[in-house]
CSV table of C-alpha atoms and ligand atoms in Angstrom, one decimal:
chain,number,residue,atom,x,y,z
Z,3,MET,CA,-16.5,10.2,205.2
Z,4,SER,CA,-16.9,13.6,204.6
Z,5,LEU,CA,-17.2,15.7,207.6
Z,6,ASP,CA,-19.9,17.6,206.3
Z,7,PHE,CA,-18.8,21.7,206.8
Z,8,SER,CA,-20.3,24.5,204.6
Z,9,LYS,CA,-18.0,25.7,202.1
Z,10,ASP,CA,-17.6,29.3,204.2
Z,11,PHE,CA,-16.2,27.1,207.6
Z,12,LEU,CA,-12.9,28.5,208.2
Z,13,PHE,CA,-10.0,26.0,208.6
Z,14,GLY,CA,-7.0,27.4,210.2
Z,15,CYS,CA,-3.7,26.5,212.7
Z,16,ALA,CA,-2.6,28.3,215.5
Z,17,THR,CA,0.5,29.2,217.7
Z,18,ALA,CA,1.8,31.8,219.8
Z,19,SER,CA,4.6,34.1,219.8
Z,20,TYR,CA,6.8,33.0,222.8
Z,21,GLN,CA,5.9,29.2,221.8
Z,22,VAL,CA,7.4,29.5,218.3
Z,23,GLU,CA,9.3,32.9,217.4
Z,24,GLY,CA,12.6,32.4,219.1
Z,25,ALA,CA,14.8,35.4,218.4
Z,26,SER,CA,14.1,36.5,222.0
Z,27,PHE,CA,16.5,39.3,222.4
Z,28,GLU,CA,16.5,40.3,218.5
Z,29,ASP,CA,15.6,43.7,216.9
Z,30,GLY,CA,14.7,45.4,220.4
Z,31,ARG,CA,12.8,42.9,222.1
Z,32,LYS,CA,13.1,42.9,225.9
Z,33,PRO,CA,12.4,40.0,228.3
Z,34,CYS,CA,8.9,38.9,229.1
Z,35,ILE,CA,7.8,36.7,232.1
Z,36,TRP,CA,8.2,33.5,230.5
Z,37,ASP,CA,12.1,34.3,229.8
Z,38,THR,CA,12.5,34.9,233.7
Z,39,PHE,CA,10.2,31.9,234.8
Z,40,ALA,CA,11.8,29.5,232.6
Z,41,ALA,CA,15.5,30.7,234.1
Z,42,ILE,CA,14.1,29.4,237.7
Z,43,PRO,CA,15.5,26.0,238.2
Z,44,GLY,CA,12.6,23.6,238.2
Z,45,LYS,CA,9.9,25.7,237.0
Z,46,VAL,CA,10.1,24.3,233.3
Z,47,PHE,CA,11.1,20.9,232.2
Z,48,CYS,CA,14.7,20.8,231.6
Z,49,GLY,CA,15.0,24.7,232.1
Z,50,ASP,CA,13.6,25.1,228.6
Z,51,ASP,CA,13.0,28.5,227.1
Z,52,GLY,CA,11.6,30.4,224.1
Z,53,LYS,CA,14.9,31.6,223.0
Z,54,VAL,CA,15.1,29.8,219.6
Z,55,SER,CA,12.2,27.8,219.6
Z,56,VAL,CA,11.5,26.7,216.0
Z,57,ASP,CA,12.8,30.3,214.6
Z,58,GLN,CA,9.6,31.4,213.0
Z,59,TYR,CA,10.8,34.8,213.6
Z,60,HIS,CA,13.3,34.2,210.5
Z,61,ARG,CA,11.3,31.3,208.8
Z,62,TYR,CA,8.1,32.7,208.8
Z,63,LYS,CA,7.8,32.6,204.9
Z,64,GLU,CA,9.0,29.1,205.0
Z,65,ASP,CA,6.2,28.3,207.5
Z,66,ILE,CA,3.5,30.1,205.5
Z,67,GLU,CA,4.2,28.4,202.1
Z,68,LEU,CA,4.3,25.2,203.9
Z,69,MET,CA,0.7,26.2,205.4
Z,70,ASP,CA,-0.4,27.4,201.9
Z,71,SER,CA,0.7,24.0,200.4
Z,72,LEU,CA,-1.7,21.9,203.0
Z,73,GLY,CA,-4.6,24.4,201.9
Z,74,ILE,CA,-4.9,26.2,205.1
Z,75,GLN,CA,-7.0,28.9,205.1
Z,76,ALA,CA,-6.1,31.2,208.2
Z,77,TYR,CA,-3.3,31.5,210.4
Z,78,ARG,CA,-3.9,32.3,214.2
Z,79,PHE,CA,-0.7,33.8,215.6
Z,80,SER,CA,-0.2,36.2,218.3
Z,81,ILE,CA,2.0,39.5,219.0
Z,82,ALA,CA,4.8,39.9,221.2
Z,83,TRP,CA,3.9,42.9,223.6
Z,84,PRO,CA,7.8,42.8,224.1
Z,85,ARG,CA,8.6,43.4,220.5
Z,86,ILE,CA,6.0,46.0,220.2
Z,87,ILE,CA,6.8,48.3,223.5
Z,88,PRO,CA,9.9,46.2,224.7
Z,89,ASN,CA,9.3,48.1,228.4
Z,90,GLY,CA,5.7,47.6,228.3
Z,91,ARG,CA,4.8,51.4,228.5
Z,92,GLY,CA,6.1,54.0,226.4
Z,93,GLU,CA,8.4,53.9,223.5
Z,94,VAL,CA,7.2,51.8,220.6
Z,95,ASN,CA,9.4,49.7,218.4
Z,96,PRO,CA,9.0,50.1,214.7
Z,97,LYS,CA,10.8,46.9,213.9
Z,98,GLY,CA,8.3,44.9,216.1
Z,99,ILE,CA,5.5,46.5,213.9
Z,100,GLU,CA,7.5,45.7,210.7
Z,101,TYR,CA,7.5,42.0,211.7
Z,102,TYR,CA,4.0,41.4,211.9
Z,103,ARG,CA,3.2,43.7,209.1
Z,104,ASN,CA,5.7,41.6,207.1
Z,105,LEU,CA,3.8,38.2,208.5
Z,106,CYS,CA,0.6,39.5,207.5
Z,107,LYS,CA,1.4,40.6,204.2
Z,108,GLU,CA,2.9,37.1,203.4
Z,109,LEU,CA,-0.3,35.4,204.6
Z,110,HIS,CA,-2.1,37.8,202.1
Z,111,LYS,CA,0.2,36.7,199.6
Z,112,HIS,CA,-0.7,33.2,199.7
Z,113,GLY,CA,-4.4,33.9,200.0
Z,114,MET,CA,-4.8,33.2,203.9
Z,115,LYS,CA,-6.2,35.4,206.4
Z,116,ALA,CA,-4.5,36.8,209.6
Z,117,TYR,CA,-5.9,35.9,212.6
Z,118,ALA,CA,-4.0,38.0,215.5
Z,119,THR,CA,-3.9,37.3,219.5
Z,120,ILE,CA,-3.1,40.7,221.0
Z,121,TYR,CA,-1.8,38.8,224.3
Z,122,HIS,CA,-0.8,35.4,224.7
Z,123,TRP,CA,1.0,35.3,228.0
Z,124,ASP,CA,4.4,37.2,226.9
Z,125,LEU,CA,4.0,40.1,229.4
Z,126,PRO,CA,7.0,42.3,229.4
Z,127,GLN,CA,9.0,41.9,232.6
Z,128,SER,CA,9.2,45.4,233.6
Z,129,LEU,CA,5.3,45.4,234.2
Z,130,GLN,CA,5.4,42.3,236.3
Z,131,ASP,CA,8.1,44.2,238.3
Z,132,GLU,CA,5.2,46.3,239.0
Z,133,GLY,CA,2.8,43.7,240.3
Z,134,GLY,CA,1.6,42.2,236.8
Z,135,TRP,CA,-2.1,41.5,236.4
Z,136,THR,CA,-2.4,42.4,240.0
Z,137,ASN,CA,-2.0,46.1,239.5
Z,138,ARG,CA,-5.3,48.0,238.0
Z,139,GLN,CA,-2.6,50.1,235.9
Z,140,ILE,CA,-1.7,47.2,233.8
Z,141,ALA,CA,-5.4,47.4,232.0
Z,142,TYR,CA,-4.2,50.8,230.8
Z,143,ASP,CA,-1.0,49.9,229.6
Z,144,TYR,CA,-2.4,47.1,228.0
Z,145,LEU,CA,-4.9,49.6,226.3
Z,146,GLU,CA,-2.2,51.6,225.0
Z,147,TYR,CA,-0.2,48.5,223.8
Z,148,ALA,CA,-3.6,47.3,221.8
Z,149,LYS,CA,-4.0,51.0,220.4
Z,150,VAL,CA,-0.7,50.9,218.9
Z,151,LEU,CA,-1.6,47.5,217.5
Z,152,PHE,CA,-5.1,48.6,215.9
Z,153,ASP,CA,-3.6,52.1,214.8
Z,154,ASN,CA,-0.7,50.5,212.9
Z,155,LEU,CA,-2.0,46.9,211.7
Z,156,SER,CA,-5.7,47.2,211.1
Z,157,ASP,CA,-5.1,47.4,207.4
Z,158,VAL,CA,-3.4,43.9,207.3
Z,159,VAL,CA,-5.1,42.0,210.4
Z,160,ASP,CA,-8.3,40.0,209.4
Z,161,SER,CA,-9.5,39.4,212.7
Z,162,TRP,CA,-8.3,40.2,216.2
Z,163,ILE,CA,-8.5,38.3,219.5
Z,164,THR,CA,-7.7,40.5,222.5
Z,165,ILE,CA,-6.8,37.8,225.1
Z,166,ASN,CA,-5.7,34.4,224.9
Z,167,GLU,CA,-7.2,32.3,228.0
Z,168,PRO,CA,-7.8,34.6,230.5
Z,169,PHE,CA,-8.5,31.6,233.1
Z,170,CYS,CA,-4.8,30.6,232.4
Z,171,ILE,CA,-3.4,34.2,232.8
Z,172,THR,CA,-5.3,34.4,236.4
Z,173,TRP,CA,-6.5,31.8,238.3
Z,174,LEU,CA,-3.6,29.1,236.6
Z,175,SER,CA,-0.6,31.6,237.3
Z,176,TYR,CA,-1.9,33.7,240.5
Z,177,LEU,CA,-3.9,30.9,242.4
Z,178,TYR,CA,-2.8,27.4,241.0
Z,179,GLY,CA,0.7,28.7,240.9
Z,180,ALA,CA,1.5,26.5,237.8
Z,181,HIS,CA,2.2,29.2,235.1
Z,182,ALA,CA,4.4,32.2,234.9
Z,183,PRO,CA,4.5,34.4,237.4
Z,184,GLY,CA,3.7,31.2,239.6
Z,185,TYR,CA,1.7,32.8,242.4
Z,186,GLN,CA,-0.6,30.9,245.2
Z,187,ASP,CA,-2.9,33.6,246.3
Z,188,MET,CA,-6.9,33.9,245.9
Z,189,ASN,CA,-6.5,37.6,246.6
Z,190,LEU,CA,-4.2,38.3,244.0
Z,191,ALA,CA,-5.7,36.2,241.7
Z,192,THR,CA,-8.9,37.7,242.0
Z,193,LYS,CA,-7.4,41.0,241.4
Z,194,ALA,CA,-5.8,39.5,238.3
Z,195,VAL,CA,-9.2,38.4,236.8
Z,196,HIS,CA,-10.4,41.7,236.9
Z,197,HIS,CA,-7.8,43.5,235.6
Z,198,VAL,CA,-7.5,41.1,232.8
Z,199,ASN,CA,-11.3,41.5,232.0
Z,200,LEU,CA,-11.2,45.2,232.5
Z,201,ALA,CA,-8.1,45.5,230.0
Z,202,HIS,CA,-10.2,43.5,227.3
Z,203,GLY,CA,-13.2,45.7,227.9
Z,204,LEU,CA,-11.0,49.1,227.6
Z,205,ALA,CA,-9.6,47.8,224.1
Z,206,MET,CA,-13.1,46.8,223.0
Z,207,LYS,CA,-14.5,50.3,223.7
Z,208,TYR,CA,-11.7,51.7,222.0
Z,209,TYR,CA,-12.0,49.6,218.9
Z,210,ARG,CA,-15.5,50.2,218.8
Z,211,GLU,CA,-15.0,54.1,219.0
Z,212,LYS,CA,-12.7,53.8,216.4
Z,213,GLY,CA,-15.2,52.2,213.9
Z,214,TYR,CA,-12.9,49.4,212.9
Z,215,LYS,CA,-14.4,46.7,210.9
Z,216,ALA,CA,-12.4,43.6,211.4
Z,217,PRO,CA,-14.4,41.0,213.5
Z,218,ILE,CA,-12.9,41.2,217.2
Z,219,GLY,CA,-13.4,38.7,220.0
Z,220,ILE,CA,-11.8,37.0,222.8
Z,221,THR,CA,-10.5,33.5,223.2
Z,222,VAL,CA,-11.4,31.4,226.3
Z,223,ASN,CA,-10.8,27.9,227.4
Z,224,PRO,CA,-14.0,27.1,229.2
Z,225,GLN,CA,-14.4,24.8,231.7
Z,226,THR,CA,-17.9,22.7,232.0
Z,227,PRO,CA,-16.9,19.6,233.7
Z,228,ARG,CA,-19.1,16.7,233.9
Z,229,PRO,CA,-20.4,15.8,237.5
Z,230,ALA,CA,-18.8,12.6,238.4
Z,231,THR,CA,-22.1,11.2,239.7
Z,232,ARG,CA,-25.7,12.4,239.6
Z,233,LYS,CA,-25.4,13.2,243.5
Z,234,GLN,CA,-26.9,16.7,244.2
Z,235,CYS,CA,-23.2,17.7,245.9
Z,236,ASP,CA,-21.3,16.5,242.9
Z,237,ILE,CA,-23.6,18.5,240.6
Z,238,ASP,CA,-23.1,21.5,242.6
Z,239,ALA,CA,-19.2,21.1,242.6
Z,240,ALA,CA,-19.3,20.9,238.9
Z,241,LYS,CA,-21.3,24.3,238.8
Z,242,LEU,CA,-19.1,25.9,241.3
Z,243,SER,CA,-16.1,24.7,239.0
Z,244,ARG,CA,-17.8,26.3,236.1
Z,245,ALA,CA,-18.4,29.5,237.9
Z,246,LEU,CA,-14.7,29.9,239.1
Z,247,GLU,CA,-13.0,28.9,235.7
Z,248,THR,CA,-15.6,29.8,232.9
Z,249,GLU,CA,-18.2,32.4,234.1
Z,250,ALA,CA,-15.7,34.7,235.9
Z,251,PHE,CA,-14.8,35.4,232.4
Z,252,LEU,CA,-17.7,34.9,230.2
Z,253,GLY,CA,-20.3,36.3,232.9
Z,254,PRO,CA,-18.9,39.8,232.6
Z,255,TYR,CA,-18.5,39.6,228.7
Z,256,THR,CA,-22.0,38.9,228.4
Z,257,GLY,CA,-23.3,41.4,230.8
Z,258,LYS,CA,-24.2,38.7,233.6
Z,259,GLY,CA,-21.6,40.0,235.9
Z,260,TYR,CA,-19.3,37.9,238.4
Z,261,PRO,CA,-21.1,34.9,239.5
Z,262,GLU,CA,-22.5,35.4,243.1
Z,263,ILE,CA,-21.4,32.0,244.2
Z,264,LEU,CA,-17.8,32.8,244.0
Z,265,THR,CA,-18.3,35.6,246.7
Z,266,LYS,CA,-20.6,33.2,248.7
Z,267,THR,CA,-18.3,30.0,248.8
Z,268,TYR,CA,-14.9,31.7,248.6
Z,269,GLY,CA,-15.6,35.4,250.3
Z,270,ILE,CA,-13.9,37.1,247.6
Z,271,THR,CA,-14.8,40.5,246.1
Z,272,PHE,CA,-13.6,41.7,242.6
Z,273,PRO,CA,-12.0,45.1,242.6
Z,274,ILE,CA,-14.6,46.8,240.4
Z,275,GLN,CA,-14.6,50.6,239.8
Z,276,ASP,CA,-17.6,52.9,238.6
Z,277,GLY,CA,-18.1,52.0,234.8
Z,278,ASP,CA,-15.7,48.9,234.7
Z,279,MET,CA,-18.6,46.2,234.0
Z,280,GLU,CA,-20.1,48.4,231.3
Z,281,LEU,CA,-16.9,48.5,229.6
Z,282,ILE,CA,-16.1,44.6,230.1
Z,283,SER,CA,-19.7,43.6,228.5
Z,284,THR,CA,-18.9,45.6,225.3
Z,285,LYS,CA,-20.1,43.2,222.6
Z,286,VAL,CA,-17.6,41.1,220.8
Z,287,ASP,CA,-18.3,39.7,217.6
Z,288,PHE,CA,-17.2,36.2,218.6
Z,289,PHE,CA,-15.9,33.9,221.0
Z,290,GLY,CA,-12.7,31.9,220.5
Z,291,VAL,CA,-12.8,28.5,222.2
Z,292,ASN,CA,-9.8,26.6,223.3
Z,293,TYR,CA,-10.7,23.2,224.0
Z,294,TYR,CA,-8.5,20.2,224.8
Z,295,ASN,CA,-10.2,17.9,227.3
Z,296,GLU,CA,-13.0,17.9,230.0
Z,297,TYR,CA,-13.0,16.1,233.6
Z,298,PRO,CA,-15.5,14.5,235.9
Z,299,VAL,CA,-15.7,16.6,239.3
Z,300,SER,CA,-17.0,15.8,242.6
Z,301,ALA,CA,-17.5,17.6,245.6
Z,302,SER,CA,-14.7,17.5,247.8
Z,303,LYS,CA,-14.3,19.0,251.8
Z,304,SER,CA,-10.8,18.7,251.9
Z,305,LYS,CA,-9.8,20.4,248.9
Z,306,PRO,CA,-9.4,24.2,249.1
Z,307,LEU,CA,-11.6,25.3,246.3
Z,308,GLY,CA,-14.4,22.6,247.2
Z,309,PHE,CA,-14.1,20.5,244.3
Z,310,GLU,CA,-12.0,17.7,242.7
Z,311,GLN,CA,-11.3,16.0,239.6
Z,312,GLN,CA,-11.8,12.4,239.7
Z,313,PRO,CA,-10.2,9.5,237.5
Z,314,PHE,CA,-11.6,9.1,233.7
Z,315,TRP,CA,-11.8,6.5,231.3
Z,316,GLU,CA,-10.4,7.8,228.2
Z,317,ARG,CA,-7.2,7.5,226.4
Z,318,ARG,CA,-4.6,10.0,227.7
Z,319,THR,CA,-2.6,12.0,225.2
Z,320,ASP,CA,1.1,12.1,225.8
Z,321,ILE,CA,0.5,15.2,228.0
Z,322,GLY,CA,-1.9,13.0,230.5
Z,323,TRP,CA,-5.3,14.7,229.1
Z,324,PRO,CA,-8.2,12.9,228.4
Z,325,CYS,CA,-9.7,12.6,224.8
Z,326,ASP,CA,-12.8,13.7,225.1
Z,327,CYS,CA,-14.8,14.6,222.1
Z,328,GLU,CA,-18.5,14.4,223.7
Z,329,GLY,CA,-17.0,17.2,226.0
Z,330,LEU,CA,-16.4,19.4,223.1
Z,331,LEU,CA,-19.8,19.1,221.9
Z,332,ARG,CA,-21.3,19.8,225.4
Z,333,GLN,CA,-19.3,22.7,225.7
Z,334,LEU,CA,-20.3,24.3,222.4
Z,335,LYS,CA,-23.8,23.6,223.1
Z,336,TRP,CA,-23.5,25.1,226.6
Z,337,LEU,CA,-21.6,28.4,225.1
Z,338,ASP,CA,-24.0,28.7,222.9
Z,339,LYS,CA,-27.0,29.2,225.2
Z,340,TYR,CA,-24.9,31.2,227.8
Z,341,THR,CA,-23.8,33.6,225.1
Z,342,ASN,CA,-27.2,34.1,223.5
Z,343,HIS,CA,-25.9,32.4,220.3
Z,344,THR,CA,-22.9,34.4,219.7
Z,345,PRO,CA,-20.6,33.3,216.8
Z,346,LEU,CA,-17.7,30.7,218.1
Z,347,TYR,CA,-14.5,29.4,216.7
Z,348,ILE,CA,-12.6,26.7,217.9
Z,349,THR,CA,-9.3,29.0,218.2
Z,350,GLU,CA,-7.2,25.8,219.5
Z,351,ASN,CA,-7.9,22.2,219.6
Z,352,GLY,CA,-5.4,19.3,219.1
Z,353,SER,CA,-3.2,16.5,220.9
Z,354,ALA,CA,0.3,16.0,222.0
Z,355,GLU,CA,1.7,12.6,220.8
Z,356,ASP,CA,5.0,10.9,221.5
Z,357,ASP,CA,6.0,11.6,217.6
Z,358,LYS,CA,8.8,9.7,215.9
Z,359,LEU,CA,10.6,10.7,212.8
Z,360,THR,CA,10.8,7.6,210.6
Z,361,LEU,CA,13.9,7.1,208.3
Z,362,ASP,CA,12.2,8.3,205.7
Z,363,ASN,CA,11.2,11.4,207.4
Z,364,ARG,CA,7.6,10.7,208.0
Z,365,VAL,CA,5.6,10.9,211.2
Z,366,HIS,CA,2.6,8.3,211.3
Z,367,ASP,CA,0.6,9.9,214.2
Z,368,LYS,CA,-2.4,8.0,213.9
Z,369,GLU,CA,-3.6,9.0,217.5
Z,370,ARG,CA,-3.6,12.9,216.5
Z,371,ILE,CA,-5.6,11.9,213.2
Z,372,ASN,CA,-8.3,10.2,215.4
Z,373,TYR,CA,-8.3,13.1,218.0
Z,374,ILE,CA,-8.9,15.8,215.2
Z,375,TYR,CA,-11.3,13.7,213.3
Z,376,ASN,CA,-13.4,12.9,216.3
Z,377,HIS,CA,-13.3,16.7,217.4
Z,378,LEU,CA,-14.2,17.8,214.2
Z,379,LYS,CA,-17.3,15.4,213.9
Z,380,ALA,CA,-18.0,16.9,217.3
Z,381,CYS,CA,-17.9,20.4,215.7
Z,382,SER,CA,-20.2,19.3,212.8
Z,383,GLN,CA,-22.7,18.1,215.3
Z,384,ALA,CA,-22.7,21.2,217.1
Z,385,ILE,CA,-23.5,23.1,213.9
Z,386,LYS,CA,-26.1,20.7,213.1
Z,387,GLU,CA,-27.8,21.1,216.5
Z,388,GLY,CA,-27.9,25.1,215.7
Z,389,VAL,CA,-24.6,26.4,217.4
Z,390,ASP,CA,-23.1,29.1,215.2
Z,391,LEU,CA,-19.8,27.7,215.1
Z,392,ARG,CA,-17.7,29.3,212.0
Z,393,GLY,CA,-14.0,28.0,212.1
Z,394,TYR,CA,-11.7,25.4,213.5
Z,395,PHE,CA,-8.0,26.3,214.1
Z,396,VAL,CA,-5.8,23.1,214.8
Z,397,TRP,CA,-3.2,23.6,217.5
Z,398,SER,CA,-0.6,23.8,216.3
Z,399,PHE,CA,0.9,24.4,213.3
Z,400,ILE,CA,4.5,22.9,214.5
Z,401,ASP,CA,5.8,21.6,217.6
Z,402,ASN,CA,6.8,24.0,219.8
Z,403,TYR,CA,7.6,25.3,223.6
Z,404,GLU,CA,5.1,23.9,225.6
Z,405,TRP,CA,5.3,26.1,228.5
Z,406,THR,CA,6.1,24.3,231.5
Z,407,GLU,CA,6.6,21.1,229.7
Z,408,GLY,CA,9.3,22.9,227.6
Z,409,TYR,CA,9.8,21.0,224.3
Z,410,SER,CA,9.2,17.5,225.6
Z,411,LYS,CA,5.6,17.8,224.4
Z,412,ARG,CA,4.5,18.0,220.7
Z,413,PHE,CA,1.1,19.2,219.5
Z,414,GLY,CA,2.2,20.1,215.7
Z,415,ILE,CA,0.9,19.0,212.7
Z,416,VAL,CA,4.4,19.3,211.4
Z,417,TYR,CA,7.4,17.7,213.2
Z,418,ALA,CA,10.1,20.0,214.2
Z,419,ASP,CA,13.7,18.6,214.4
Z,420,TYR,CA,14.9,21.2,217.4
Z,421,LYS,CA,18.6,20.5,216.2
Z,422,THR,CA,18.4,21.2,212.5
Z,423,LEU,CA,15.2,23.4,212.8
Z,424,LYS,CA,13.7,21.4,209.6
Z,425,ARG,CA,10.1,21.1,209.2
Z,426,TYR,CA,8.3,17.6,208.4
Z,427,PRO,CA,4.4,17.4,207.8
Z,428,LYS,CA,3.3,14.6,210.1
Z,429,ASP,CA,0.4,12.5,208.4
Z,430,SER,CA,-2.0,14.5,210.6
Z,431,ALA,CA,-0.8,17.6,208.3
Z,432,TYR,CA,-1.8,15.6,204.9
Z,433,PHE,CA,-5.2,14.4,206.9
Z,434,TYR,CA,-5.9,17.8,207.8
Z,435,ARG,CA,-5.0,19.1,204.3
Z,436,ASP,CA,-7.7,16.3,203.0
Z,437,VAL,CA,-10.4,17.4,205.4
Z,438,ILE,CA,-9.9,21.0,204.1
Z,439,ALA,CA,-10.1,20.0,200.5
Z,440,GLY,CA,-13.4,18.2,201.2
Z,441,TYR,CA,-12.0,14.9,200.3
Z,442,GLY,CA,-12.2,15.5,196.6
Z,443,GLU,CA,-15.9,16.6,196.7
Z,444,VAL,CA,-15.1,19.7,194.6
Z,445,ASP,CA,-16.5,21.0,191.3
Z,446,MET,CA,-14.1,19.6,188.8
L,8,GCO,C1,-3.2,26.9,226.0
L,8,GCO,C2,-2.3,27.9,225.2
L,8,GCO,C3,-1.5,27.1,224.1
L,8,GCO,C4,-0.8,25.7,224.9
L,8,GCO,C5,-2.0,24.8,224.2
L,8,GCO,C6,-1.5,23.4,224.4
L,8,GCO,O1,-4.4,26.3,225.7
L,8,GCO,O2,-2.6,26.3,226.9
L,8,GCO,O3,-3.1,28.6,224.2
L,8,GCO,O4,-0.4,28.1,224.2
L,8,GCO,O5,0.1,25.4,224.1
L,8,GCO,O6,-3.0,24.8,224.6
L,8,GCO,O7,-1.3,23.1,226.0
């Protein structure tokens, strides 16, 4: 039954500021792009927004105590840019710094590590009004914001993640139009890709120059889709999709540059200026990997990008995604090779299930337990096959605001009653506790 992880493998849980904090307009925070997007009718399920969410801003002590009771060793949270520099650029808000300092200290009090993500999508609206990630200036604004965090919180943060899922910030938000700000424009998206990459590079360079010690990396949600058939055209389609959705980021970070196939296929050119690629390839200490699923793809002449997803056979989670733990193993092995054996962390993995609170306040989320167990097995197998995987953060600690799905999809190992804001550990929380404890395999 043991999942066979070494004692120093790190088990954590993850959330993100806009998804859990609430207190949207307290203590000087100003609007972010998700406040704006959520207010546009039809963009988010039921028009849900992050104004209250699970109110972690006021309840972080209770949440950390609960994490501690489950034996969780690290908490990955994100810092809200609009709390730290409410106008995006300029004046720093001391209350913002104070909040995250207190959060980290509380984690340490409980013997847990603080993993801070600098940007998890809550861009100050004022910067979006100037073009958001399509405007090169934003990379320098991001640098100033990151500097404030490094210079004020480095004594309490144990590990930094510069950016969460560049794919979602760029292609998903500026090309597919699914996330805020919701554009569908290849040219804008191409600019956004380069500027997100540049922002990461600028922050990395500053961090290295200042000699900060805590490990720093970036979290990607790689796509290494499997070709639906063995036909060469489908293999090429899978490669194209991987180049667009994954290598457009990991290529520059690992010094390989942008995949040429993107220019050849789509005629796009990234707005590179002198010195950019060198900055962007500043070596990270690790890559964070967010993995939920993987799809079969095939070539398609009618689809604008030249590839399309095919039906799959695996069970769907409540959000409609296939449960594919084999995909995780494939991705980890591919990443290990592509990044030249850089240390990896699973910074998110989990499933949305249709959870029901029983009369005795329990949630019997067997499907989530299966999901996590099978994905942990894939992690353990990857380590056996030589991947330098150092930790796993379950998504999520608690049910929260699932972006365009609002509060309709529950990813937590802790159930949130959105009316009373009470927290109830689900069976998966106790399962996770036992995994971390090693099922009693401890020296007694
Ligand atoms: C992402 C984000 C999380 C999501 C989670 C489930 O991967 O989209 O990092 O904020 O909530 O992935 O969709």
